[in-house]
Amino acid sequence: SKFTIKKEPISSSVILNTISEKKNTKKADWVLYGSKRSIRMEEISGPELDSLRKRIDSSNSLHGVIASLRAVYNHIIDANKPTFENWCKTTKTEDLESIYFALYKACYGDVNLVGRTCIDPSENKDHNGCAKTSIINTPIDSMVKYKDDKTKAEAERILQQDTTTSNTIIKSEMIVASDNIAIAYSEPTLYTTFIQYASLPTNITEKYSDVLNGLAYIDGFYAINAEKQELQPINVKVYPNNINKTVISKLKVYLEVLKTLTPDQYNVLTSKLNNLIKDPDITYVYPKAICPECGTEMPEEEIPSVLS
C-alpha cells in the first residue's frame, strides 16, 4: 500500500534479464544404481512441468514415458552429454524411477512439502487416526529405501563418481532356445523398452504386444552347429536411417524363430525374457510420519511412481 507506480515503463528484456541473473537454479546429484553411474540434474520450471503433465495426460503410456524422458534429458547437466538416443541406449530400464527422483530432488531437495493423509479409523479400527490431510516437510533422503545396507554403501560409492557420462557397456548373454537356435539377450535399456517402438504403427504394437515385450531384450539370433561347435549369426536386415523398418525386420525373424520352438521351449524362453526386468534395489516411499493434527504415527507408504 505504500508503493507508488512510476509513469515510465521499463523494457521487459531488462527486467527479465535482471531476474534471470539473480536466479540460482537448483541442482542435485543422484545415483542410477542399475547403470552403475551418477547423474546431475537441474530443476525444471513450473510451466515446463505443467506442459509435461498435459503431454502425458493426452498421450498413450508409451509416448507419455518418452515425453517424460525427453524432459529429464533436457535437464541433465553433463559436459559430455550424449544424444538422447545414445543416452537411452546406455541407461537401464530398472533406473527409470531413479531418473525421475533425480529431477524431483533437484526441484524439491531443499523444501519437500508432501501431502499425507492420516489413518481413517472407520477403515482401520486398530488405530485412532483423524483421516485429515496435512502438508509435512519431509527430508528428501527419507523417501529413499535401499534393499539392504550393501546396496546403500554401493549407492554412496557410485555417488562419489564424476557425473559426466562415461562409456557404458551393456553385456549380452546367451540362452539355448532349442537344439538349433541360440539367442543373445541383455538387460533392457530405455531405448529397447520404449524408444525403438515409438514409431511402430498401432496395429503392429497391439497385435504383437506380448512378442514385443520379449524382443526388447534380444540382441541377436544364432544357428547352432553342434558338430563344429559354432554359432552362426542369423541375418537381421538393418536400415541405418529407419528404425521402424529395422524393428519390423527383427520382429519377422523373431516370429520365424518362435515357430520352430515346441510349447515347452517357447514357455522357457518367454519366461526368461519377461523376467529380465528385476525388482529395483532402490525404491521410493513416503516415510513414517507423525500427524500434526492428532499425533498418530502414519505408516510408510510405497510411491507407485515418482513421476506422479
PDB file of C-alpha atoms in Angstrom:
ATOM      1  CA  SER A   1       0.000   0.000   0.000  1.00  0.00           C
ATOM      2  CA  LYS A   2       2.999   2.314   0.464  1.00  0.00           C
ATOM      3  CA  PHE A   3       4.292   1.727  -3.061  1.00  0.00           C
ATOM      4  CA  THR A   4       3.878   4.231  -5.892  1.00  0.00           C
ATOM      5  CA  ILE A   5       3.517   3.405  -9.590  1.00  0.00           C
ATOM      6  CA  LYS A   6       6.049   5.068 -11.883  1.00  0.00           C
ATOM      7  CA  LYS A   7       4.834   6.568 -15.154  1.00  0.00           C
ATOM      8  CA  GLU A   8       7.811   5.472 -17.246  1.00  0.00           C
ATOM      9  CA  PRO A   9       7.650   1.792 -18.339  1.00  0.00           C
ATOM     10  CA  ILE A  10      10.715  -0.439 -18.350  1.00  0.00           C
ATOM     11  CA  SER A  11      11.757  -2.818 -21.107  1.00  0.00           C
ATOM     12  CA  SER A  12      10.680  -6.405 -20.446  1.00  0.00           C
ATOM     13  CA  SER A  13      14.112  -7.668 -21.573  1.00  0.00           C
ATOM     14  CA  VAL A  14      15.834  -5.517 -18.959  1.00  0.00           C
ATOM     15  CA  ILE A  15      13.728  -6.663 -16.031  1.00  0.00           C
ATOM     16  CA  LEU A  16      13.646 -10.319 -17.143  1.00  0.00           C
ATOM     17  CA  ASN A  17      17.416 -10.392 -17.641  1.00  0.00           C
ATOM     18  CA  THR A  18      17.824  -8.947 -14.150  1.00  0.00           C
ATOM     19  CA  ILE A  19      15.600 -11.666 -12.708  1.00  0.00           C
ATOM     20  CA  SER A  20      17.458 -14.346 -14.687  1.00  0.00           C
ATOM     21  CA  GLU A  21      20.832 -13.126 -13.399  1.00  0.00           C
ATOM     22  CA  LYS A  22      19.651 -13.225  -9.799  1.00  0.00           C
ATOM     23  CA  LYS A  23      18.037 -16.649 -10.087  1.00  0.00           C
ATOM     24  CA  ASN A  24      20.057 -19.542  -8.728  1.00  0.00           C
ATOM     25  CA  THR A  25      18.894 -22.719 -10.489  1.00  0.00           C
ATOM     26  CA  LYS A  26      18.829 -25.631  -8.063  1.00  0.00           C
ATOM     27  CA  LYS A  27      20.779 -28.786  -8.854  1.00  0.00           C
ATOM     28  CA  ALA A  28      21.030 -32.284  -7.417  1.00  0.00           C
ATOM     29  CA  ASP A  29      23.135 -35.416  -7.842  1.00  0.00           C
ATOM     30  CA  TRP A  30      21.625 -38.871  -7.701  1.00  0.00           C
ATOM     31  CA  VAL A  31      22.519 -42.474  -8.476  1.00  0.00           C
ATOM     32  CA  LEU A  32      21.387 -44.723 -11.342  1.00  0.00           C
ATOM     33  CA  TYR A  33      22.058 -47.953  -9.478  1.00  0.00           C
ATOM     34  CA  GLY A  34      21.355 -50.392 -12.308  1.00  0.00           C
ATOM     35  CA  SER A  35      23.522 -48.483 -14.791  1.00  0.00           C
ATOM     36  CA  LYS A  36      26.189 -48.006 -12.106  1.00  0.00           C
ATOM     37  CA  ARG A  37      26.678 -44.277 -12.600  1.00  0.00           C
ATOM     38  CA  SER A  38      25.591 -40.994 -11.067  1.00  0.00           C
ATOM     39  CA  ILE A  39      23.582 -38.219 -12.689  1.00  0.00           C
ATOM     40  CA  ARG A  40      23.378 -34.453 -12.103  1.00  0.00           C
ATOM     41  CA  MET A  41      20.050 -32.694 -12.693  1.00  0.00           C
ATOM     42  CA  GLU A  42      18.864 -29.110 -12.662  1.00  0.00           C
ATOM     43  CA  GLU A  43      15.341 -28.155 -11.604  1.00  0.00           C
ATOM     44  CA  ILE A  44      12.523 -27.903 -14.130  1.00  0.00           C
ATOM     45  CA  SER A  45      10.371 -24.764 -14.319  1.00  0.00           C
ATOM     46  CA  GLY A  46       6.693 -24.669 -13.374  1.00  0.00           C
ATOM     47  CA  PRO A  47       5.445 -24.111 -16.966  1.00  0.00           C
ATOM     48  CA  GLU A  48       7.679 -26.938 -18.262  1.00  0.00           C
ATOM     49  CA  LEU A  49       6.370 -29.322 -15.626  1.00  0.00           C
ATOM     50  CA  ASP A  50       2.770 -28.375 -16.384  1.00  0.00           C
ATOM     51  CA  SER A  51       3.407 -28.821 -20.119  1.00  0.00           C
ATOM     52  CA  LEU A  52       4.861 -32.270 -19.443  1.00  0.00           C
ATOM     53  CA  ARG A  53       1.810 -33.213 -17.367  1.00  0.00           C
ATOM     54  CA  LYS A  54      -0.508 -32.191 -20.219  1.00  0.00           C
ATOM     55  CA  ARG A  55       1.519 -34.181 -22.783  1.00  0.00           C
ATOM     56  CA  ILE A  56       1.408 -37.276 -20.610  1.00  0.00           C
ATOM     57  CA  ASP A  57      -2.343 -36.919 -19.959  1.00  0.00           C
ATOM     58  CA  SER A  58      -3.084 -36.587 -23.687  1.00  0.00           C
ATOM     59  CA  SER A  59      -0.863 -39.439 -24.950  1.00  0.00           C
ATOM     60  CA  ASN A  60      -0.706 -43.200 -24.581  1.00  0.00           C
ATOM     61  CA  SER A  61       1.557 -44.692 -21.936  1.00  0.00           C
ATOM     62  CA  LEU A  62       4.479 -45.322 -24.312  1.00  0.00           C
ATOM     63  CA  HIS A  63       4.592 -41.776 -25.662  1.00  0.00           C
ATOM     64  CA  GLY A  64       3.959 -40.424 -22.156  1.00  0.00           C
ATOM     65  CA  VAL A  65       7.084 -42.173 -20.863  1.00  0.00           C
ATOM     66  CA  ILE A  66       9.131 -40.922 -23.829  1.00  0.00           C
ATOM     67  CA  ALA A  67       7.904 -37.347 -23.232  1.00  0.00           C
ATOM     68  CA  SER A  68       8.964 -37.614 -19.586  1.00  0.00           C
ATOM     69  CA  LEU A  69      12.384 -38.987 -20.569  1.00  0.00           C
ATOM     70  CA  ARG A  70      12.983 -36.126 -23.007  1.00  0.00           C
ATOM     71  CA  ALA A  71      12.061 -33.620 -20.298  1.00  0.00           C
ATOM     72  CA  VAL A  72      14.524 -35.238 -17.906  1.00  0.00           C
ATOM     73  CA  TYR A  73      17.243 -35.441 -20.582  1.00  0.00           C
ATOM     74  CA  ASN A  74      16.928 -31.710 -21.272  1.00  0.00           C
ATOM     75  CA  HIS A  75      17.765 -31.007 -17.610  1.00  0.00           C
ATOM     76  CA  ILE A  76      20.789 -33.296 -17.282  1.00  0.00           C
ATOM     77  CA  ILE A  77      23.992 -31.362 -16.587  1.00  0.00           C
ATOM     78  CA  ASP A  78      26.842 -33.132 -18.363  1.00  0.00           C
ATOM     79  CA  ALA A  79      29.738 -31.645 -20.296  1.00  0.00           C
ATOM     80  CA  ASN A  80      29.874 -34.817 -22.406  1.00  0.00           C
ATOM     81  CA  LYS A  81      26.134 -35.446 -22.655  1.00  0.00           C
ATOM     82  CA  PRO A  82      25.439 -37.905 -25.483  1.00  0.00           C
ATOM     83  CA  THR A  83      22.492 -37.640 -27.847  1.00  0.00           C
ATOM     84  CA  PHE A  84      19.096 -38.506 -26.427  1.00  0.00           C
ATOM     85  CA  GLU A  85      19.066 -41.874 -28.228  1.00  0.00           C
ATOM     86  CA  ASN A  86      22.565 -42.820 -27.060  1.00  0.00           C
ATOM     87  CA  TRP A  87      21.715 -41.813 -23.500  1.00  0.00           C
ATOM     88  CA  CYS A  88      18.687 -44.121 -23.645  1.00  0.00           C
ATOM     89  CA  LYS A  89      20.787 -46.953 -25.095  1.00  0.00           C
ATOM     90  CA  THR A  90      23.184 -46.864 -22.124  1.00  0.00           C
ATOM     91  CA  THR A  91      20.633 -46.391 -19.339  1.00  0.00           C
ATOM     92  CA  LYS A  92      18.925 -49.478 -17.939  1.00  0.00           C
ATOM     93  CA  THR A  93      15.151 -49.593 -17.645  1.00  0.00           C
ATOM     94  CA  GLU A  94      15.368 -50.519 -13.967  1.00  0.00           C
ATOM     95  CA  ASP A  95      16.675 -46.980 -13.324  1.00  0.00           C
ATOM     96  CA  LEU A  96      13.507 -45.276 -14.597  1.00  0.00           C
ATOM     97  CA  GLU A  97      12.181 -44.299 -11.143  1.00  0.00           C
ATOM     98  CA  SER A  98      15.624 -43.132 -10.025  1.00  0.00           C
ATOM     99  CA  ILE A  99      15.805 -40.869 -13.089  1.00  0.00           C
ATOM    100  CA  TYR A 100      12.502 -39.269 -12.087  1.00  0.00           C
ATOM    101  CA  PHE A 101      13.717 -38.979  -8.485  1.00  0.00           C
ATOM    102  CA  ALA A 102      16.861 -37.145  -9.624  1.00  0.00           C
ATOM    103  CA  LEU A 103      14.670 -34.449 -11.195  1.00  0.00           C
ATOM    104  CA  TYR A 104      12.350 -34.442  -8.170  1.00  0.00           C
ATOM    105  CA  LYS A 105      15.338 -33.975  -5.873  1.00  0.00           C
ATOM    106  CA  ALA A 106      16.595 -31.049  -7.973  1.00  0.00           C
ATOM    107  CA  CYS A 107      13.210 -29.352  -7.638  1.00  0.00           C
ATOM    108  CA  TYR A 108      12.312 -30.132  -4.022  1.00  0.00           C
ATOM    109  CA  GLY A 109      15.529 -31.181  -2.299  1.00  0.00           C
ATOM    110  CA  ASP A 110      15.600 -28.076  -0.081  1.00  0.00           C
ATOM    111  CA  VAL A 111      11.909 -27.867   0.876  1.00  0.00           C
ATOM    112  CA  ASN A 112       9.943 -31.058   0.262  1.00  0.00           C
ATOM    113  CA  LEU A 113       6.311 -30.421   1.235  1.00  0.00           C
ATOM    114  CA  VAL A 114       4.344 -33.664   0.960  1.00  0.00           C
ATOM    115  CA  GLY A 115       0.609 -34.125   1.434  1.00  0.00           C
ATOM    116  CA  ARG A 116      -0.104 -37.013   3.830  1.00  0.00           C
ATOM    117  CA  THR A 117      -3.492 -38.309   4.900  1.00  0.00           C
ATOM    118  CA  CYS A 118      -3.811 -39.651   8.434  1.00  0.00           C
ATOM    119  CA  ILE A 119      -5.265 -43.092   9.140  1.00  0.00           C
ATOM    120  CA  ASP A 120      -9.046 -43.269   8.813  1.00  0.00           C
ATOM    121  CA  PRO A 121     -10.380 -45.018  11.956  1.00  0.00           C
ATOM    122  CA  SER A 122     -13.506 -46.102  10.090  1.00  0.00           C
ATOM    123  CA  GLU A 123     -11.299 -48.154   7.756  1.00  0.00           C
ATOM    124  CA  ASN A 124      -8.754 -49.298  10.327  1.00  0.00           C
ATOM    125  CA  LYS A 125     -10.260 -49.893  13.778  1.00  0.00           C
ATOM    126  CA  ASP A 126      -6.854 -50.728  15.301  1.00  0.00           C
ATOM    127  CA  HIS A 127      -5.793 -47.079  15.032  1.00  0.00           C
ATOM    128  CA  ASN A 128      -7.162 -43.769  16.279  1.00  0.00           C
ATOM    129  CA  GLY A 129      -6.281 -41.527  13.373  1.00  0.00           C
ATOM    130  CA  CYS A 130      -8.208 -38.443  12.278  1.00  0.00           C
ATOM    131  CA  ALA A 131      -8.305 -39.016   8.478  1.00  0.00           C
ATOM    132  CA  LYS A 132      -7.195 -35.400   7.919  1.00  0.00           C
ATOM    133  CA  THR A 133      -4.687 -34.384   5.241  1.00  0.00           C
ATOM    134  CA  SER A 134      -1.666 -32.351   6.287  1.00  0.00           C
ATOM    135  CA  ILE A 135       1.327 -30.866   4.489  1.00  0.00           C
ATOM    136  CA  ILE A 136       4.504 -32.233   6.052  1.00  0.00           C
ATOM    137  CA  ASN A 137       8.058 -31.047   5.327  1.00  0.00           C
ATOM    138  CA  THR A 138       9.733 -34.379   4.586  1.00  0.00           C
ATOM    139  CA  PRO A 139      13.545 -34.807   4.419  1.00  0.00           C
ATOM    140  CA  ILE A 140      14.252 -35.828   0.824  1.00  0.00           C
ATOM    141  CA  ASP A 141      16.619 -38.662   1.781  1.00  0.00           C
ATOM    142  CA  SER A 142      13.926 -40.274   3.945  1.00  0.00           C
ATOM    143  CA  MET A 143      11.999 -41.068   0.746  1.00  0.00           C
ATOM    144  CA  VAL A 144      14.759 -43.433  -0.445  1.00  0.00           C
ATOM    145  CA  LYS A 145      14.545 -47.100   0.528  1.00  0.00           C
ATOM    146  CA  TYR A 146      17.527 -49.395  -0.067  1.00  0.00           C
ATOM    147  CA  LYS A 147      17.189 -53.163  -0.362  1.00  0.00           C
ATOM    148  CA  ASP A 148      19.914 -53.630   2.270  1.00  0.00           C
ATOM    149  CA  ASP A 149      22.986 -51.966   3.779  1.00  0.00           C
ATOM    150  CA  LYS A 150      25.209 -53.334   0.995  1.00  0.00           C
ATOM    151  CA  THR A 151      23.037 -51.603  -1.597  1.00  0.00           C
ATOM    152  CA  LYS A 152      23.195 -48.333   0.337  1.00  0.00           C
ATOM    153  CA  ALA A 153      27.000 -48.499   0.588  1.00  0.00           C
ATOM    154  CA  GLU A 154      27.321 -49.205  -3.133  1.00  0.00           C
ATOM    155  CA  ALA A 155      24.956 -46.336  -3.991  1.00  0.00           C
ATOM    156  CA  GLU A 156      27.031 -43.956  -1.872  1.00  0.00           C
ATOM    157  CA  ARG A 157      30.187 -45.152  -3.649  1.00  0.00           C
ATOM    158  CA  ILE A 158      28.629 -44.518  -7.081  1.00  0.00           C
ATOM    159  CA  LEU A 159      27.535 -41.047  -5.977  1.00  0.00           C
ATOM    160  CA  GLN A 160      31.179 -40.129  -5.383  1.00  0.00           C
ATOM    161  CA  GLN A 161      31.971 -40.718  -9.062  1.00  0.00           C
ATOM    162  CA  ASP A 162      32.049 -37.986 -11.695  1.00  0.00           C
ATOM    163  CA  THR A 163      28.591 -37.285 -13.093  1.00  0.00           C
ATOM    164  CA  THR A 164      29.994 -36.954 -16.627  1.00  0.00           C
ATOM    165  CA  THR A 165      28.723 -39.792 -18.811  1.00  0.00           C
ATOM    166  CA  SER A 166      31.332 -42.479 -19.364  1.00  0.00           C
ATOM    167  CA  ASN A 167      31.299 -45.404 -21.772  1.00  0.00           C
ATOM    168  CA  THR A 168      28.661 -47.847 -20.584  1.00  0.00           C
ATOM    169  CA  ILE A 169      28.788 -51.409 -21.860  1.00  0.00           C
ATOM    170  CA  ILE A 170      25.592 -53.460 -21.778  1.00  0.00           C
ATOM    171  CA  LYS A 171      26.756 -57.091 -21.750  1.00  0.00           C
ATOM    172  CA  SER A 172      24.897 -59.814 -23.658  1.00  0.00           C
ATOM    173  CA  GLU A 173      24.334 -63.370 -22.503  1.00  0.00           C
ATOM    174  CA  MET A 174      23.259 -66.440 -24.440  1.00  0.00           C
ATOM    175  CA  ILE A 175      20.288 -68.742 -23.969  1.00  0.00           C
ATOM    176  CA  VAL A 176      19.791 -72.022 -25.839  1.00  0.00           C
ATOM    177  CA  ALA A 177      16.251 -71.822 -27.214  1.00  0.00           C
ATOM    178  CA  SER A 178      16.385 -75.235 -28.928  1.00  0.00           C
ATOM    179  CA  ASP A 179      18.874 -77.710 -30.413  1.00  0.00           C
ATOM    180  CA  ASN A 180      19.112 -75.446 -33.454  1.00  0.00           C
ATOM    181  CA  ILE A 181      18.740 -71.872 -32.182  1.00  0.00           C
ATOM    182  CA  ALA A 182      20.542 -69.766 -29.570  1.00  0.00           C
ATOM    183  CA  ILE A 183      19.513 -66.225 -28.676  1.00  0.00           C
ATOM    184  CA  ALA A 184      21.684 -63.408 -27.327  1.00  0.00           C
ATOM    185  CA  TYR A 185      19.912 -61.189 -24.798  1.00  0.00           C
ATOM    186  CA  SER A 186      20.771 -58.374 -22.417  1.00  0.00           C
ATOM    187  CA  GLU A 187      19.143 -56.398 -19.649  1.00  0.00           C
ATOM    188  CA  PRO A 188      16.650 -53.913 -21.124  1.00  0.00           C
ATOM    189  CA  THR A 189      17.537 -50.260 -21.633  1.00  0.00           C
ATOM    190  CA  LEU A 190      15.306 -47.217 -22.034  1.00  0.00           C
ATOM    191  CA  TYR A 191      15.956 -47.438 -25.765  1.00  0.00           C
ATOM    192  CA  THR A 192      14.979 -51.091 -26.219  1.00  0.00           C
ATOM    193  CA  THR A 193      11.982 -50.819 -23.894  1.00  0.00           C
ATOM    194  CA  PHE A 194      10.478 -47.551 -25.140  1.00  0.00           C
ATOM    195  CA  ILE A 195      12.231 -45.608 -27.912  1.00  0.00           C
ATOM    196  CA  GLN A 196      12.515 -48.274 -30.605  1.00  0.00           C
ATOM    197  CA  TYR A 197       8.760 -48.920 -30.537  1.00  0.00           C
ATOM    198  CA  ALA A 198       7.625 -45.299 -30.617  1.00  0.00           C
ATOM    199  CA  SER A 199       7.259 -45.125 -34.388  1.00  0.00           C
ATOM    200  CA  LEU A 200       5.658 -48.538 -34.944  1.00  0.00           C
ATOM    201  CA  PRO A 201       2.097 -48.497 -36.308  1.00  0.00           C
ATOM    202  CA  THR A 202      -0.570 -49.050 -33.659  1.00  0.00           C
ATOM    203  CA  ASN A 203      -1.820 -52.215 -35.366  1.00  0.00           C
ATOM    204  CA  ILE A 204       1.658 -53.767 -35.024  1.00  0.00           C
ATOM    205  CA  THR A 205       2.117 -52.865 -31.342  1.00  0.00           C
ATOM    206  CA  GLU A 206      -1.380 -54.119 -30.478  1.00  0.00           C
ATOM    207  CA  LYS A 207      -1.128 -57.375 -32.469  1.00  0.00           C
ATOM    208  CA  TYR A 208       2.340 -58.316 -31.221  1.00  0.00           C
ATOM    209  CA  SER A 209       2.386 -56.677 -27.776  1.00  0.00           C
ATOM    210  CA  ASP A 210       3.442 -59.875 -25.952  1.00  0.00           C
ATOM    211  CA  VAL A 211       6.135 -60.690 -28.512  1.00  0.00           C
ATOM    212  CA  LEU A 212       7.496 -57.134 -28.493  1.00  0.00           C
ATOM    213  CA  ASN A 213       7.997 -57.316 -24.712  1.00  0.00           C
ATOM    214  CA  GLY A 214      10.496 -60.139 -25.219  1.00  0.00           C
ATOM    215  CA  LEU A 215      12.005 -58.689 -28.380  1.00  0.00           C
ATOM    216  CA  ALA A 216      13.099 -55.605 -26.439  1.00  0.00           C
ATOM    217  CA  TYR A 217      15.813 -57.634 -24.715  1.00  0.00           C
ATOM    218  CA  ILE A 218      17.097 -59.629 -27.713  1.00  0.00           C
ATOM    219  CA  ASP A 219      20.416 -58.668 -29.322  1.00  0.00           C
ATOM    220  CA  GLY A 220      20.610 -61.374 -31.973  1.00  0.00           C
ATOM    221  CA  PHE A 221      19.820 -64.899 -33.154  1.00  0.00           C
ATOM    222  CA  TYR A 222      22.311 -67.697 -33.847  1.00  0.00           C
ATOM    223  CA  ALA A 223      22.189 -71.046 -35.643  1.00  0.00           C
ATOM    224  CA  ILE A 224      23.792 -73.819 -33.584  1.00  0.00           C
ATOM    225  CA  ASN A 225      26.235 -76.153 -35.327  1.00  0.00           C
ATOM    226  CA  ALA A 226      26.870 -78.791 -32.672  1.00  0.00           C
ATOM    227  CA  GLU A 227      29.355 -80.800 -34.758  1.00  0.00           C
ATOM    228  CA  LYS A 228      31.649 -77.845 -35.406  1.00  0.00           C
ATOM    229  CA  GLN A 229      30.813 -76.212 -32.056  1.00  0.00           C
ATOM    230  CA  GLU A 230      29.970 -72.967 -33.827  1.00  0.00           C
ATOM    231  CA  LEU A 231      27.314 -70.291 -33.566  1.00  0.00           C
ATOM    232  CA  GLN A 232      26.463 -68.513 -36.813  1.00  0.00           C
ATOM    233  CA  PRO A 233      24.564 -65.188 -36.661  1.00  0.00           C
ATOM    234  CA  ILE A 234      21.174 -65.227 -38.370  1.00  0.00           C
ATOM    235  CA  ASN A 235      20.922 -62.172 -40.570  1.00  0.00           C
ATOM    236  CA  VAL A 236      18.568 -59.380 -39.495  1.00  0.00           C
ATOM    237  CA  LYS A 237      18.388 -56.563 -42.020  1.00  0.00           C
ATOM    238  CA  VAL A 238      19.351 -53.182 -40.544  1.00  0.00           C
ATOM    239  CA  TYR A 239      18.116 -49.918 -42.043  1.00  0.00           C
ATOM    240  CA  PRO A 240      20.573 -47.237 -40.784  1.00  0.00           C
ATOM    241  CA  ASN A 241      18.140 -44.348 -41.205  1.00  0.00           C
ATOM    242  CA  ASN A 242      14.886 -46.129 -40.456  1.00  0.00           C
ATOM    243  CA  ILE A 243      14.496 -47.629 -37.010  1.00  0.00           C
ATOM    244  CA  ASN A 244      10.899 -48.571 -37.830  1.00  0.00           C
ATOM    245  CA  LYS A 245      11.937 -50.895 -40.681  1.00  0.00           C
ATOM    246  CA  THR A 246      14.795 -52.315 -38.613  1.00  0.00           C
ATOM    247  CA  VAL A 247      12.494 -53.259 -35.722  1.00  0.00           C
ATOM    248  CA  ILE A 248       9.943 -54.832 -38.082  1.00  0.00           C
ATOM    249  CA  SER A 249      12.752 -56.795 -39.775  1.00  0.00           C
ATOM    250  CA  LYS A 250      13.917 -58.061 -36.378  1.00  0.00           C
ATOM    251  CA  LEU A 251      10.320 -58.879 -35.427  1.00  0.00           C
ATOM    252  CA  LYS A 252       9.857 -61.010 -38.568  1.00  0.00           C
ATOM    253  CA  VAL A 253      12.983 -63.069 -37.785  1.00  0.00           C
ATOM    254  CA  TYR A 254      11.874 -63.471 -34.171  1.00  0.00           C
ATOM    255  CA  LEU A 255       8.423 -64.718 -35.222  1.00  0.00           C
ATOM    256  CA  GLU A 256      10.050 -67.214 -37.605  1.00  0.00           C
ATOM    257  CA  VAL A 257      12.336 -68.434 -34.797  1.00  0.00           C
ATOM    258  CA  LEU A 258       9.422 -68.828 -32.393  1.00  0.00           C
ATOM    259  CA  LYS A 259       7.571 -71.039 -34.885  1.00  0.00           C
ATOM    260  CA  THR A 260      10.400 -73.602 -34.664  1.00  0.00           C
ATOM    261  CA  LEU A 261      10.037 -73.992 -30.882  1.00  0.00           C
ATOM    262  CA  THR A 262       7.981 -76.580 -29.012  1.00  0.00           C
ATOM    263  CA  PRO A 263       5.478 -75.288 -26.422  1.00  0.00           C
ATOM    264  CA  ASP A 264       7.909 -76.117 -23.604  1.00  0.00           C
ATOM    265  CA  GLN A 265      10.826 -74.379 -25.314  1.00  0.00           C
ATOM    266  CA  TYR A 266       8.665 -71.333 -26.041  1.00  0.00           C
ATOM    267  CA  ASN A 267       7.498 -71.074 -22.410  1.00  0.00           C
ATOM    268  CA  VAL A 268      11.064 -71.314 -21.066  1.00  0.00           C
ATOM    269  CA  LEU A 269      12.283 -68.631 -23.467  1.00  0.00           C
ATOM    270  CA  THR A 270       9.463 -66.138 -22.892  1.00  0.00           C
ATOM    271  CA  SER A 271       9.639 -66.645 -19.125  1.00  0.00           C
ATOM    272  CA  LYS A 272      13.377 -65.933 -19.175  1.00  0.00           C
ATOM    273  CA  LEU A 273      12.971 -62.765 -21.255  1.00  0.00           C
ATOM    274  CA  ASN A 274       9.936 -61.416 -19.379  1.00  0.00           C
ATOM    275  CA  ASN A 275      11.758 -61.768 -16.053  1.00  0.00           C
ATOM    276  CA  LEU A 276      14.754 -59.678 -17.134  1.00  0.00           C
ATOM    277  CA  ILE A 277      13.300 -56.538 -15.556  1.00  0.00           C
ATOM    278  CA  LYS A 278      14.087 -57.311 -11.949  1.00  0.00           C
ATOM    279  CA  ASP A 279      12.786 -55.524  -8.905  1.00  0.00           C
ATOM    280  CA  PRO A 280      14.969 -52.434  -8.368  1.00  0.00           C
ATOM    281  CA  ASP A 281      17.401 -52.389  -5.449  1.00  0.00           C
ATOM    282  CA  ILE A 282      16.399 -48.790  -4.667  1.00  0.00           C
ATOM    283  CA  THR A 283      12.736 -47.815  -4.304  1.00  0.00           C
ATOM    284  CA  TYR A 284      10.921 -44.683  -3.125  1.00  0.00           C
ATOM    285  CA  VAL A 285       8.446 -44.231  -0.282  1.00  0.00           C
ATOM    286  CA  TYR A 286       6.542 -41.752   1.824  1.00  0.00           C
ATOM    287  CA  PRO A 287       8.292 -42.394   5.174  1.00  0.00           C
ATOM    288  CA  LYS A 288       6.638 -42.832   8.552  1.00  0.00           C
ATOM    289  CA  ALA A 289       5.390 -39.511   9.856  1.00  0.00           C
ATOM    290  CA  ILE A 290       3.527 -38.075  12.831  1.00  0.00           C
ATOM    291  CA  CYS A 291       0.179 -36.488  12.018  1.00  0.00           C
ATOM    292  CA  PRO A 292       0.381 -32.838  13.166  1.00  0.00           C
ATOM    293  CA  GLU A 293      -3.374 -32.831  13.785  1.00  0.00           C
ATOM    294  CA  CYS A 294      -3.746 -35.762  16.201  1.00  0.00           C
ATOM    295  CA  GLY A 295      -0.257 -37.185  16.844  1.00  0.00           C
ATOM    296  CA  THR A 296      -0.924 -40.565  15.223  1.00  0.00           C
ATOM    297  CA  GLU A 297       2.011 -42.255  13.518  1.00  0.00           C
ATOM    298  CA  MET A 298       1.263 -42.678   9.831  1.00  0.00           C
ATOM    299  CA  PRO A 299       2.916 -45.791   8.360  1.00  0.00           C
ATOM    300  CA  GLU A 300       5.376 -45.854   5.482  1.00  0.00           C
ATOM    301  CA  GLU A 301       3.691 -45.852   2.044  1.00  0.00           C
ATOM    302  CA  GLU A 302       5.175 -47.040  -1.216  1.00  0.00           C
ATOM    303  CA  ILE A 303       5.214 -44.458  -4.015  1.00  0.00           C
ATOM    304  CA  PRO A 304       3.718 -46.134  -7.132  1.00  0.00           C
ATOM    305  CA  SER A 305       5.712 -43.792  -9.397  1.00  0.00           C
ATOM    306  CA  VAL A 306       7.843 -40.765  -8.625  1.00  0.00           C
ATOM    307  CA  LEU A 307       6.569 -39.265 -11.887  1.00  0.00           C
ATOM    308  CA  SER A 308       3.100 -38.882 -10.352  1.00  0.00           C
TER     309      SER A 308
END
